[in-house]
CSV table of C-alpha atoms and ligand atoms in Angstrom, one decimal:
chain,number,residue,atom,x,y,z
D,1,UNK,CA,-26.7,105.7,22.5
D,2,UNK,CA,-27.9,105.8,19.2
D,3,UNK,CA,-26.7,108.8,16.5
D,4,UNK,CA,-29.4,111.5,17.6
D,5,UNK,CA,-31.9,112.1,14.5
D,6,UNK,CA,-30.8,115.1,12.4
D,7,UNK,CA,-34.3,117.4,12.6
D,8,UNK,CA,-34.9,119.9,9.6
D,9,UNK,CA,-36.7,123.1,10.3
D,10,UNK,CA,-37.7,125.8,8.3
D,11,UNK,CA,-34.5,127.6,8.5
D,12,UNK,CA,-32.9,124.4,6.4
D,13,UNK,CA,-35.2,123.8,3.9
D,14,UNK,CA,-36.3,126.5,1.0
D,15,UNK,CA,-39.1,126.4,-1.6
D,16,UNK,CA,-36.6,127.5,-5.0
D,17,UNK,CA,-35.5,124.0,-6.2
D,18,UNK,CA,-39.4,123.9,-6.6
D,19,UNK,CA,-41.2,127.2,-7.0
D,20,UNK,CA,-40.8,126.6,-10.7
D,21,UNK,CA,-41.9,123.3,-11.2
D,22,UNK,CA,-45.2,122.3,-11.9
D,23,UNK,CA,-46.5,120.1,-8.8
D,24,UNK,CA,-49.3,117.4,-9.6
D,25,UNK,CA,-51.2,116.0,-6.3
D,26,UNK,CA,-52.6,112.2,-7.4
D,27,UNK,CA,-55.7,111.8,-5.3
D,28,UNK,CA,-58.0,114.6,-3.5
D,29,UNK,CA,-58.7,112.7,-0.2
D,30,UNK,CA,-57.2,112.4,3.1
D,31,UNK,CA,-53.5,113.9,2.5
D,32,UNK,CA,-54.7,115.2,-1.4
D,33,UNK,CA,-56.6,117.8,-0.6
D,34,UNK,CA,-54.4,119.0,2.8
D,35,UNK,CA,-51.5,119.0,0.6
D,36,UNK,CA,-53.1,120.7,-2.7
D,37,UNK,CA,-54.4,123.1,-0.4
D,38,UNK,CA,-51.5,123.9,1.5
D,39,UNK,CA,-48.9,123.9,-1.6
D,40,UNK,CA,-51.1,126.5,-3.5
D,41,UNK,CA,-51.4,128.4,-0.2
D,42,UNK,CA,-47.7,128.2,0.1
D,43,UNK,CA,-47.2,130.1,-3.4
D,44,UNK,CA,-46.4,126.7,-5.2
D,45,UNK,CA,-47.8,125.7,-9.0
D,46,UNK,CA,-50.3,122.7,-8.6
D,47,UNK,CA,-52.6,120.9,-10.6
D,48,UNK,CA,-54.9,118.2,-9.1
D,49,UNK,CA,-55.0,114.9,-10.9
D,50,UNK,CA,-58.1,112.4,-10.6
D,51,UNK,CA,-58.9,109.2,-12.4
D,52,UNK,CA,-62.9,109.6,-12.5
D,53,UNK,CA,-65.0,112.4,-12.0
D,54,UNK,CA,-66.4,111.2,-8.8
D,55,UNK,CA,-66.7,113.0,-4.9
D,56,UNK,CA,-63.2,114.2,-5.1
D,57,UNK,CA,-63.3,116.0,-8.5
D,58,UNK,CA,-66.4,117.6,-7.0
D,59,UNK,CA,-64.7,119.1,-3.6
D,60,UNK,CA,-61.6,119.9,-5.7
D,61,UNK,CA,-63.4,121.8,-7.9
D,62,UNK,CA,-65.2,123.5,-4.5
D,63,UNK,CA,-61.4,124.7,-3.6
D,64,UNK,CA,-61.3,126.2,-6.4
D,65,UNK,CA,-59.3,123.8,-8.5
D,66,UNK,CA,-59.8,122.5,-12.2
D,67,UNK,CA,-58.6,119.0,-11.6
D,68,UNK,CA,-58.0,116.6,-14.8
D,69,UNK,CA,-57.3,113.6,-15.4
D,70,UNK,CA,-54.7,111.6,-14.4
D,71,UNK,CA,-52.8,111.5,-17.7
D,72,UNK,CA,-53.2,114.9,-18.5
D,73,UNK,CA,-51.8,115.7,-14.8
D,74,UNK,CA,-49.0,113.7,-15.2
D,75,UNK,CA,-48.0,115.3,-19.3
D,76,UNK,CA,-47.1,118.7,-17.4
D,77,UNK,CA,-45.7,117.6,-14.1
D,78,UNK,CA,-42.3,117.9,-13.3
D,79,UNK,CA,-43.1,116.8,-10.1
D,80,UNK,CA,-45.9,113.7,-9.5
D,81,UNK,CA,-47.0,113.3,-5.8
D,82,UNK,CA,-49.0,110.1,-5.5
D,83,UNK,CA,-51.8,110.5,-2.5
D,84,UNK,CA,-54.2,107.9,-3.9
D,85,UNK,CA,-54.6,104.8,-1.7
D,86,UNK,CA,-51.2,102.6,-1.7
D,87,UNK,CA,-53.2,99.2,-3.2
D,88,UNK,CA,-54.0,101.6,-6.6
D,89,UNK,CA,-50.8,103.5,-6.7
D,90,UNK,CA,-49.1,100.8,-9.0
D,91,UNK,CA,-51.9,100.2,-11.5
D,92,UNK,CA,-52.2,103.9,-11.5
D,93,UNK,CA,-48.3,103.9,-12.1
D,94,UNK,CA,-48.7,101.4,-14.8
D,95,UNK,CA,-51.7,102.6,-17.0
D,96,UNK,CA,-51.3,106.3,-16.2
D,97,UNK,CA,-48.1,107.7,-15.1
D,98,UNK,CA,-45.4,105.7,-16.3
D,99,UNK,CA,-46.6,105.9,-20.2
D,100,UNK,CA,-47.3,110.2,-20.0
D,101,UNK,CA,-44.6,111.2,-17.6
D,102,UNK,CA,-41.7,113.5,-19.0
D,103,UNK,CA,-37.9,111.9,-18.9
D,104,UNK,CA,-36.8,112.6,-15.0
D,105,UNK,CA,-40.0,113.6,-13.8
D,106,UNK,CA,-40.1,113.0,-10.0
D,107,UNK,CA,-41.9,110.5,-8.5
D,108,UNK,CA,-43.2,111.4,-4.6
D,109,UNK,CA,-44.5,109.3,-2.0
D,110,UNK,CA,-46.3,109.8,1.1
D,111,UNK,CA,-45.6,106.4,2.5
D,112,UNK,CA,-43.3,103.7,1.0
D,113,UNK,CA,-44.8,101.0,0.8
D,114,UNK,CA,-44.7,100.6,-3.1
D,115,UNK,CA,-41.5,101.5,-3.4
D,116,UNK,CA,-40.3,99.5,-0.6
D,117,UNK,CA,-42.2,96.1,-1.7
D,118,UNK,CA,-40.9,97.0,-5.2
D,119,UNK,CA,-44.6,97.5,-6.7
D,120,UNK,CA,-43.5,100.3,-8.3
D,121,UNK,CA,-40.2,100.2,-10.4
D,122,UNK,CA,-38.9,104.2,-11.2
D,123,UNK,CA,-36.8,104.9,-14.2
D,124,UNK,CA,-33.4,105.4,-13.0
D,125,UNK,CA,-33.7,109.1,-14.5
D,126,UNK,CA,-36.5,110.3,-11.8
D,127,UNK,CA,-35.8,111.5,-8.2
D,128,UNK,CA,-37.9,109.2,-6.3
D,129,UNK,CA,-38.3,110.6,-2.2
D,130,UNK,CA,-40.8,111.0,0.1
D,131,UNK,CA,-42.7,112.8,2.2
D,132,UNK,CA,-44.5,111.4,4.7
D,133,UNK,CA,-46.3,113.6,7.5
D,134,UNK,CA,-47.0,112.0,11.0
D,135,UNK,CA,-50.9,113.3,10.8
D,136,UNK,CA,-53.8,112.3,9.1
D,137,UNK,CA,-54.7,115.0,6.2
D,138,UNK,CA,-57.2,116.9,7.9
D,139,UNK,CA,-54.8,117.9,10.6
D,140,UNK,CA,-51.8,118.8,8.2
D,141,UNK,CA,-54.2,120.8,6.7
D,142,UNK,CA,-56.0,122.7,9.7
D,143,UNK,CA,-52.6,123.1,11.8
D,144,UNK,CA,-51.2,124.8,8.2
D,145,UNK,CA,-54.2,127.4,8.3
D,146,UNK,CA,-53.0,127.8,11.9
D,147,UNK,CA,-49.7,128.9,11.4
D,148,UNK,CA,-48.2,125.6,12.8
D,149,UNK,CA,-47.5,122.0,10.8
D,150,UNK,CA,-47.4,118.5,11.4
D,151,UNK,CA,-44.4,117.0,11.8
D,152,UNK,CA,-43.0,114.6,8.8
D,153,UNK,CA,-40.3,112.1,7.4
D,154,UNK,CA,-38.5,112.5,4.5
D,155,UNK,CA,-36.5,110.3,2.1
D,156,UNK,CA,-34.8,110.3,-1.1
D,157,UNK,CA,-34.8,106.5,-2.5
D,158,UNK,CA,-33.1,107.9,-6.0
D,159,UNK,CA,-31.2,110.7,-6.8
D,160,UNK,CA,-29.7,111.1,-10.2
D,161,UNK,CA,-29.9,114.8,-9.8
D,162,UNK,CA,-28.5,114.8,-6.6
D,163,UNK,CA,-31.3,117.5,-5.1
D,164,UNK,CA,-33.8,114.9,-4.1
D,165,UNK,CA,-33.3,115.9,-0.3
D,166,UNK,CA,-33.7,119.6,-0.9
D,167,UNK,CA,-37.1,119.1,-2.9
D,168,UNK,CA,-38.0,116.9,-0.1
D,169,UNK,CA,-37.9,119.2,2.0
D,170,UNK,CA,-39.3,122.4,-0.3
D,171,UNK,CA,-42.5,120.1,-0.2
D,172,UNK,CA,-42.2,119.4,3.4
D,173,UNK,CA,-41.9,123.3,4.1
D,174,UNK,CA,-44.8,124.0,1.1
D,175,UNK,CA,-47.4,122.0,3.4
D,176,UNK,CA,-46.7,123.3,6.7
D,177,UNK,CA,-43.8,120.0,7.8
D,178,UNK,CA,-41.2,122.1,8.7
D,179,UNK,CA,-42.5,124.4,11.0
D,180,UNK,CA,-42.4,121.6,13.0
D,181,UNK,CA,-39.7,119.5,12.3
D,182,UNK,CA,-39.2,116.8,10.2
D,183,UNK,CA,-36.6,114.2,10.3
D,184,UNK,CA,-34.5,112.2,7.5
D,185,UNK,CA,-35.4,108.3,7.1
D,186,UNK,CA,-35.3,105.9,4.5
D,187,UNK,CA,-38.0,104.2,2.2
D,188,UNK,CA,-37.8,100.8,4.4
D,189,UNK,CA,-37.2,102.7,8.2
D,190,UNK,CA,-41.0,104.7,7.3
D,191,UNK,CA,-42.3,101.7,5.8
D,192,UNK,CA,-42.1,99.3,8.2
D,193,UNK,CA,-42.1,101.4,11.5
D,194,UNK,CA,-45.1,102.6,10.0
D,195,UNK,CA,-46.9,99.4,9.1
D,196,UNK,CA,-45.5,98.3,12.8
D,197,UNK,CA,-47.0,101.3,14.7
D,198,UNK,CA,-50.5,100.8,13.3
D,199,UNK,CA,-50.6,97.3,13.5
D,200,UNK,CA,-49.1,96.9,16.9
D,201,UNK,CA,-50.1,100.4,19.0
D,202,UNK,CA,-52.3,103.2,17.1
D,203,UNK,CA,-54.9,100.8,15.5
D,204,UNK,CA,-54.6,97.5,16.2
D,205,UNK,CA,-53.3,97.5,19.3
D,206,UNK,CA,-55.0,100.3,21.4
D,207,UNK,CA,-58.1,99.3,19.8
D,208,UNK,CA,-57.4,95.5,21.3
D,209,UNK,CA,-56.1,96.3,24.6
D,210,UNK,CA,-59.4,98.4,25.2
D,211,UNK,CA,-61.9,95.9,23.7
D,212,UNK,CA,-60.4,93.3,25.9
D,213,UNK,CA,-60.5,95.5,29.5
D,214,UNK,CA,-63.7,96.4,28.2
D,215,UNK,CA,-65.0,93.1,27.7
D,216,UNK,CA,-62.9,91.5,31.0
D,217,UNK,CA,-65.0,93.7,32.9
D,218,UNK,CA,-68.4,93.2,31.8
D,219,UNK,CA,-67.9,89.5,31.7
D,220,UNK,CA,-67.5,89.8,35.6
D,221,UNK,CA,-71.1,91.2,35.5
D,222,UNK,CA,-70.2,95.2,35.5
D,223,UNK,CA,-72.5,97.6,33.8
D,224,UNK,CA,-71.2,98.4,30.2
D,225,UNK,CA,-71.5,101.8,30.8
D,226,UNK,CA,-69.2,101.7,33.4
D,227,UNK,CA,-67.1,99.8,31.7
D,228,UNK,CA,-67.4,101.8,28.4
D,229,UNK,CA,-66.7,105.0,30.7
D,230,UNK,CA,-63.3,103.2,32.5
D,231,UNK,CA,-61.8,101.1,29.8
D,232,UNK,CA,-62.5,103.1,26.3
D,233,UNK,CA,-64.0,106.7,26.7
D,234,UNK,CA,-60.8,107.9,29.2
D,235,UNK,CA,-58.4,106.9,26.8
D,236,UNK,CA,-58.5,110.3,25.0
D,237,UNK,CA,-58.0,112.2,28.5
D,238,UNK,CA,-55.1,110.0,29.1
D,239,UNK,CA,-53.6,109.9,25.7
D,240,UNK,CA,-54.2,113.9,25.7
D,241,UNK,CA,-51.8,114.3,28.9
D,242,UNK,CA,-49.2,112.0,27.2
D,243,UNK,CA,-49.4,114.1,24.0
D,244,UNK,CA,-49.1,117.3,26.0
D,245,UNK,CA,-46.8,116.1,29.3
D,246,UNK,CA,-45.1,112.3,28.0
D,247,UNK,CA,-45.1,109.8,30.5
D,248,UNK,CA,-44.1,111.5,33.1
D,249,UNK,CA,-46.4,114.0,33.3
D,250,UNK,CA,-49.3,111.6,32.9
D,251,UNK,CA,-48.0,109.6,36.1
D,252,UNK,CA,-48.1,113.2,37.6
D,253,UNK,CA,-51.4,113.6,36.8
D,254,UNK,CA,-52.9,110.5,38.0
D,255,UNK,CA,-53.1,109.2,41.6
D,256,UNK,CA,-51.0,107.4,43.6
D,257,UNK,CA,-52.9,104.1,43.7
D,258,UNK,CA,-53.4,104.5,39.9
D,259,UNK,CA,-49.4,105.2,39.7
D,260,UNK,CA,-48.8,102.1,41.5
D,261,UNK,CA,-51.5,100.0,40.5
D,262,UNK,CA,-50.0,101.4,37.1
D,263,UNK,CA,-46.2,100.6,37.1
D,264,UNK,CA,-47.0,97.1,38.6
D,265,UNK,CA,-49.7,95.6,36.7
D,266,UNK,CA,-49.4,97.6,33.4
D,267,UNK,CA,-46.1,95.2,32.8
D,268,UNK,CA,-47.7,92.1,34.0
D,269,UNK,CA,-50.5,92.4,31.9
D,270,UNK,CA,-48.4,93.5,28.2
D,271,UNK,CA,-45.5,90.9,29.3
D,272,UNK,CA,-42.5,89.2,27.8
D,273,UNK,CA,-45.2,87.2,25.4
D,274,UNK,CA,-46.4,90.1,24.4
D,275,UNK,CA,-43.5,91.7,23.3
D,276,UNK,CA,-42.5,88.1,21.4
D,277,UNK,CA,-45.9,89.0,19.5
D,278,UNK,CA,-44.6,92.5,19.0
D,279,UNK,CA,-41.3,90.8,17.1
D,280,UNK,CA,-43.3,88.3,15.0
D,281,UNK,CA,-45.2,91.1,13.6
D,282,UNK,CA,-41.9,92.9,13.1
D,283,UNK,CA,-41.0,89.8,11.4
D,284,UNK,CA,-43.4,89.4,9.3
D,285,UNK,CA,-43.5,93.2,8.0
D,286,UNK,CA,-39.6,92.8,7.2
D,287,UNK,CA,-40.1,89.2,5.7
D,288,UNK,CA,-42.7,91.4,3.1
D,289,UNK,CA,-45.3,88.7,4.4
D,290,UNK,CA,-47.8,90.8,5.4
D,291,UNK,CA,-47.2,93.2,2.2
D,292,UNK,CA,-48.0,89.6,0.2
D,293,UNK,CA,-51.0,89.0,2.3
D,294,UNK,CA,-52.5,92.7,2.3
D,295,UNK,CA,-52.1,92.8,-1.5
D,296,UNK,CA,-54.1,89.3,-1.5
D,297,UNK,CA,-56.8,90.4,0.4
D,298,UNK,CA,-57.4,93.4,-1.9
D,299,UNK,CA,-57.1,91.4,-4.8
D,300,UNK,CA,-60.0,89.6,-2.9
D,301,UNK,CA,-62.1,92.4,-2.7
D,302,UNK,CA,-60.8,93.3,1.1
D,303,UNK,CA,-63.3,90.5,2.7
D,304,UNK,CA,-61.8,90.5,6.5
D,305,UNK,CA,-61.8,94.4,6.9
D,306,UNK,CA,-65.8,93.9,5.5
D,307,UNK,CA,-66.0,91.3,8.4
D,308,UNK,CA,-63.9,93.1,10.7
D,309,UNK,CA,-65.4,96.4,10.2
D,310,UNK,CA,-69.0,94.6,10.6
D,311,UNK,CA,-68.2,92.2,13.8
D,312,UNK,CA,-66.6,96.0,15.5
D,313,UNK,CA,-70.2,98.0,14.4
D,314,UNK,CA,-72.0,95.4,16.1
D,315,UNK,CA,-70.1,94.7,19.2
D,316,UNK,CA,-71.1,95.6,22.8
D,317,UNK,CA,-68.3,98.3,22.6
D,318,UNK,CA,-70.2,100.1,20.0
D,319,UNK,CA,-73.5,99.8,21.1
D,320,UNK,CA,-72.7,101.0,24.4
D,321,UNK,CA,-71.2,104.1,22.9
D,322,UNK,CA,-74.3,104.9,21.0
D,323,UNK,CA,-76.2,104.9,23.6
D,324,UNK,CA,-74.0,106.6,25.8
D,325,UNK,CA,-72.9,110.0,22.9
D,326,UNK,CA,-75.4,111.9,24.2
D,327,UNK,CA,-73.6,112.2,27.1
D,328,UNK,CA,-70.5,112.5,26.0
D,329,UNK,CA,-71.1,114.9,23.5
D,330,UNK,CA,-73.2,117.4,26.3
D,331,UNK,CA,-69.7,117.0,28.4
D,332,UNK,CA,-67.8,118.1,25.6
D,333,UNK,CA,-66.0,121.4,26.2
D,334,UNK,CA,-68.2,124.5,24.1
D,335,UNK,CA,-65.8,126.6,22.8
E,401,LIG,P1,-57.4,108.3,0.4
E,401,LIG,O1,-58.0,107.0,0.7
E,401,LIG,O2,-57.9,109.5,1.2
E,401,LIG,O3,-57.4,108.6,-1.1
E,401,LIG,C1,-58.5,109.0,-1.7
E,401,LIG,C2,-58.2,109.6,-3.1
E,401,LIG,O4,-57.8,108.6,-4.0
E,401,LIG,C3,-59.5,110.2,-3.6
E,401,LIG,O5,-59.1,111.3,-4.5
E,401,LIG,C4,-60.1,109.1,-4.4
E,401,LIG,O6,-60.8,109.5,-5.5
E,401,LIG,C5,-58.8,108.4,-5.0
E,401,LIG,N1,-59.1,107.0,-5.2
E,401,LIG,C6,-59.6,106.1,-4.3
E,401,LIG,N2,-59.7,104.9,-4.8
E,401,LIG,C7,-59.3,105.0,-6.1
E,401,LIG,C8,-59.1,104.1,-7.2
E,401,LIG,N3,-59.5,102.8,-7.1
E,401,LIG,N4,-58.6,104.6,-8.3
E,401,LIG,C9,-58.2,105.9,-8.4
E,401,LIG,N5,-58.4,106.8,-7.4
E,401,LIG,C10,-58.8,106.3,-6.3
E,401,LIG,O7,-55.8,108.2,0.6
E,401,LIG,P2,-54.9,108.8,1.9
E,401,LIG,O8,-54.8,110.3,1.8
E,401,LIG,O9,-55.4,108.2,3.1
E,401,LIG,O10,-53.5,108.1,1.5
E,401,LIG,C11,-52.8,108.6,0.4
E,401,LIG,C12,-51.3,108.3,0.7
E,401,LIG,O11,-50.9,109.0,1.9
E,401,LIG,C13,-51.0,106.8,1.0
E,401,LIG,O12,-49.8,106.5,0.4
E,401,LIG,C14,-51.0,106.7,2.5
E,401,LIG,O13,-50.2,105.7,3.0
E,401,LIG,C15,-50.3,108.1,2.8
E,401,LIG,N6,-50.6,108.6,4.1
E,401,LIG,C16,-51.8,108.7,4.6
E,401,LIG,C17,-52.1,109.2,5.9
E,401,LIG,C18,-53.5,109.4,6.4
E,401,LIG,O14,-53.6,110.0,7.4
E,401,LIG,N7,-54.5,108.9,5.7
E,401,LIG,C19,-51.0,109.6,6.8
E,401,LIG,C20,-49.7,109.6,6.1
E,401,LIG,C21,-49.5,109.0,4.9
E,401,LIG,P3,-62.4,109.4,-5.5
E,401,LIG,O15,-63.0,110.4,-4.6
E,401,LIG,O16,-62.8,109.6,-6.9
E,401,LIG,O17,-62.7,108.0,-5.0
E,402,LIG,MG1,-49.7,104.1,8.4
């Protein structure tokens, strides 16, 4: 067996190495605003740093921030958290952080991709680390208000003043991480599990897997609805038990026939090619192959997610959803 993770909780990590420090937040969108949010609400010093006064500036100001400008952000910040999508992050490195930034500054990341890749290049005199929650924003923000926290990662990439882990994880408690737990990695273990894990299983590959039952049966002359109903819209009910009970308690949950109808076709269907898929993509997210051909499509103006996102709106799948919501949303529990 592997070495067992080590798992921080909020016993291990304390806010001092950063109760002092001012804490700028780049970006006020998905993770921006949970983490502004929860930092202030956890006592900490943060200013909110935007490059245009656009929808962002406007709900930032709504939660009772004065944001400013990126530059004027990063002149007081001992700390710099970049939550700004990671295909800006180096430009906005390069133009605005890099040039205004005080000697040994930190640099924090949410994901590492531009670290990783090497689109970013720290001085050698910053702390460079990251924090990475397992949650989209909203939900680090609305278990925080809860008393509870999403679990995250955390890194240290650089450490010249040797306390990079410990202001890893003063952040990590300051948004709501460590109540939770949150687990050491490196820059290259998140980035490419990450990039692996949406590519092969949350996004790409749930989404494929029910598209293709979906459209299996309907070929065979079945009502999309029914369809719709089998192969997509029970997901969540599954996917719920597995989140609440693992496997085991999802194969407890089901029938018998579904158990073995389950354990025997599940593996014949996502087989041995499958997996050889699984390591190709792998591949090519080690290789920096798909980093080269993700930065070249938004160089490009992101053209296949426009046609992606497009062919998906106005697939069967979708249509059949919209014209089934009104029933799913009258089933939906009240409370
Ligand atoms: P968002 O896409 O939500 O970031 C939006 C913010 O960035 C807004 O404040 C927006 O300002 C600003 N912004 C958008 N485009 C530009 C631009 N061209 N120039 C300058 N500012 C811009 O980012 P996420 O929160 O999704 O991601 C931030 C980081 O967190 C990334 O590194 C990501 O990998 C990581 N992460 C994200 C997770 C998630 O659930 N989304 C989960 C874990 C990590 P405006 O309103 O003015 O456009
Ligand atoms: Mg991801």
């Amino acid at each position: 067996m592997k070495k067992l993770a080590k798992i921080y909780t909020d016993q291990d990590a304390s806010l001092d190495p950063i109760k002092d420090k001012k804490i700028a937040v780049l970006g006020y969108g998905n993770q921006g605003r949970a983490w502004a949010l929860n930092l202030r609400d956890s006592g900490l010093n943060v200013i909110v740093g935007l490059e245009r006064e656009g929808n962002s500036w406007k709900q930032a100001v709504q939660d009772g921030f004065q944001p400013v400008h990126t530059e004027d952000a990063v002149k007081q910040a001992d700390i710099i958290i970049f939550l700004i999508p990671d295909m800006v992050q180096r430009y906005v490195y390069r133009e605005k952080v890099q040039p205004n930034m005080k000697e040994g500054a930190d640099l924090v990341f949410a994901h590492g991709f531009n670290i990783h890749y090497k689109l970013i290049d720290p001085p050698s005199t910053s702390d460079v680390y990251m924090v990475a929650p397992k949650g989209p924003g909203a939900t680090v923000r609305d278990f925080y208000t809860k008393g509870g926290g999403v679990p995250a990662l955390v890194a240290v990439q650089q450490n010249p003043s040797g306390k990079a882990l410990e202001k890893a994880l003063a952040i990590a408690k300051g948004i709501g991480a460590t109540r939770a737990g949150v687990i050491e990695t490196t820059f290259k273990e998140e980035t490419e599990t990450d990039l692996f894990g949406e590519q092969t299983t949350l996004v790409g590959g749930v989404m494929e897997l029910m598209r293709s039952a979906f459209r299996t049966l309907v070929e065979l002359g079945y009502q999309p609805e029914v369809a719709y109903f089998e192969t997509i819209n029970e997901m969540k009910m599954i996917v719920d038990i597995i989140y609440e009970k693992g496997f085991t308690g999802m194969l407890k949950a089901v029938s018998d026939t579904a158990k073995y109808g389950g354990l025997t076709v599940g593996k014949f269907v996502i087989n041995e090619e499958v997996r050889k898929r699984m390591l190709e993509a792998a591949e090519k997210i080690r290789s920096g192959k798909f980093a080269e051909e993700w930065i070249e499509e938004y160089n490009r103006g992101s053209p296949t997610i426009k046609e992606g996102l497009e062919e998906i709106e106005n697939s069967l799948e979708e249509q059949t959803r919209r014209r089934l919501k009104e029933i799913i949303e009258r089933g939906k529990p009240k409370s």
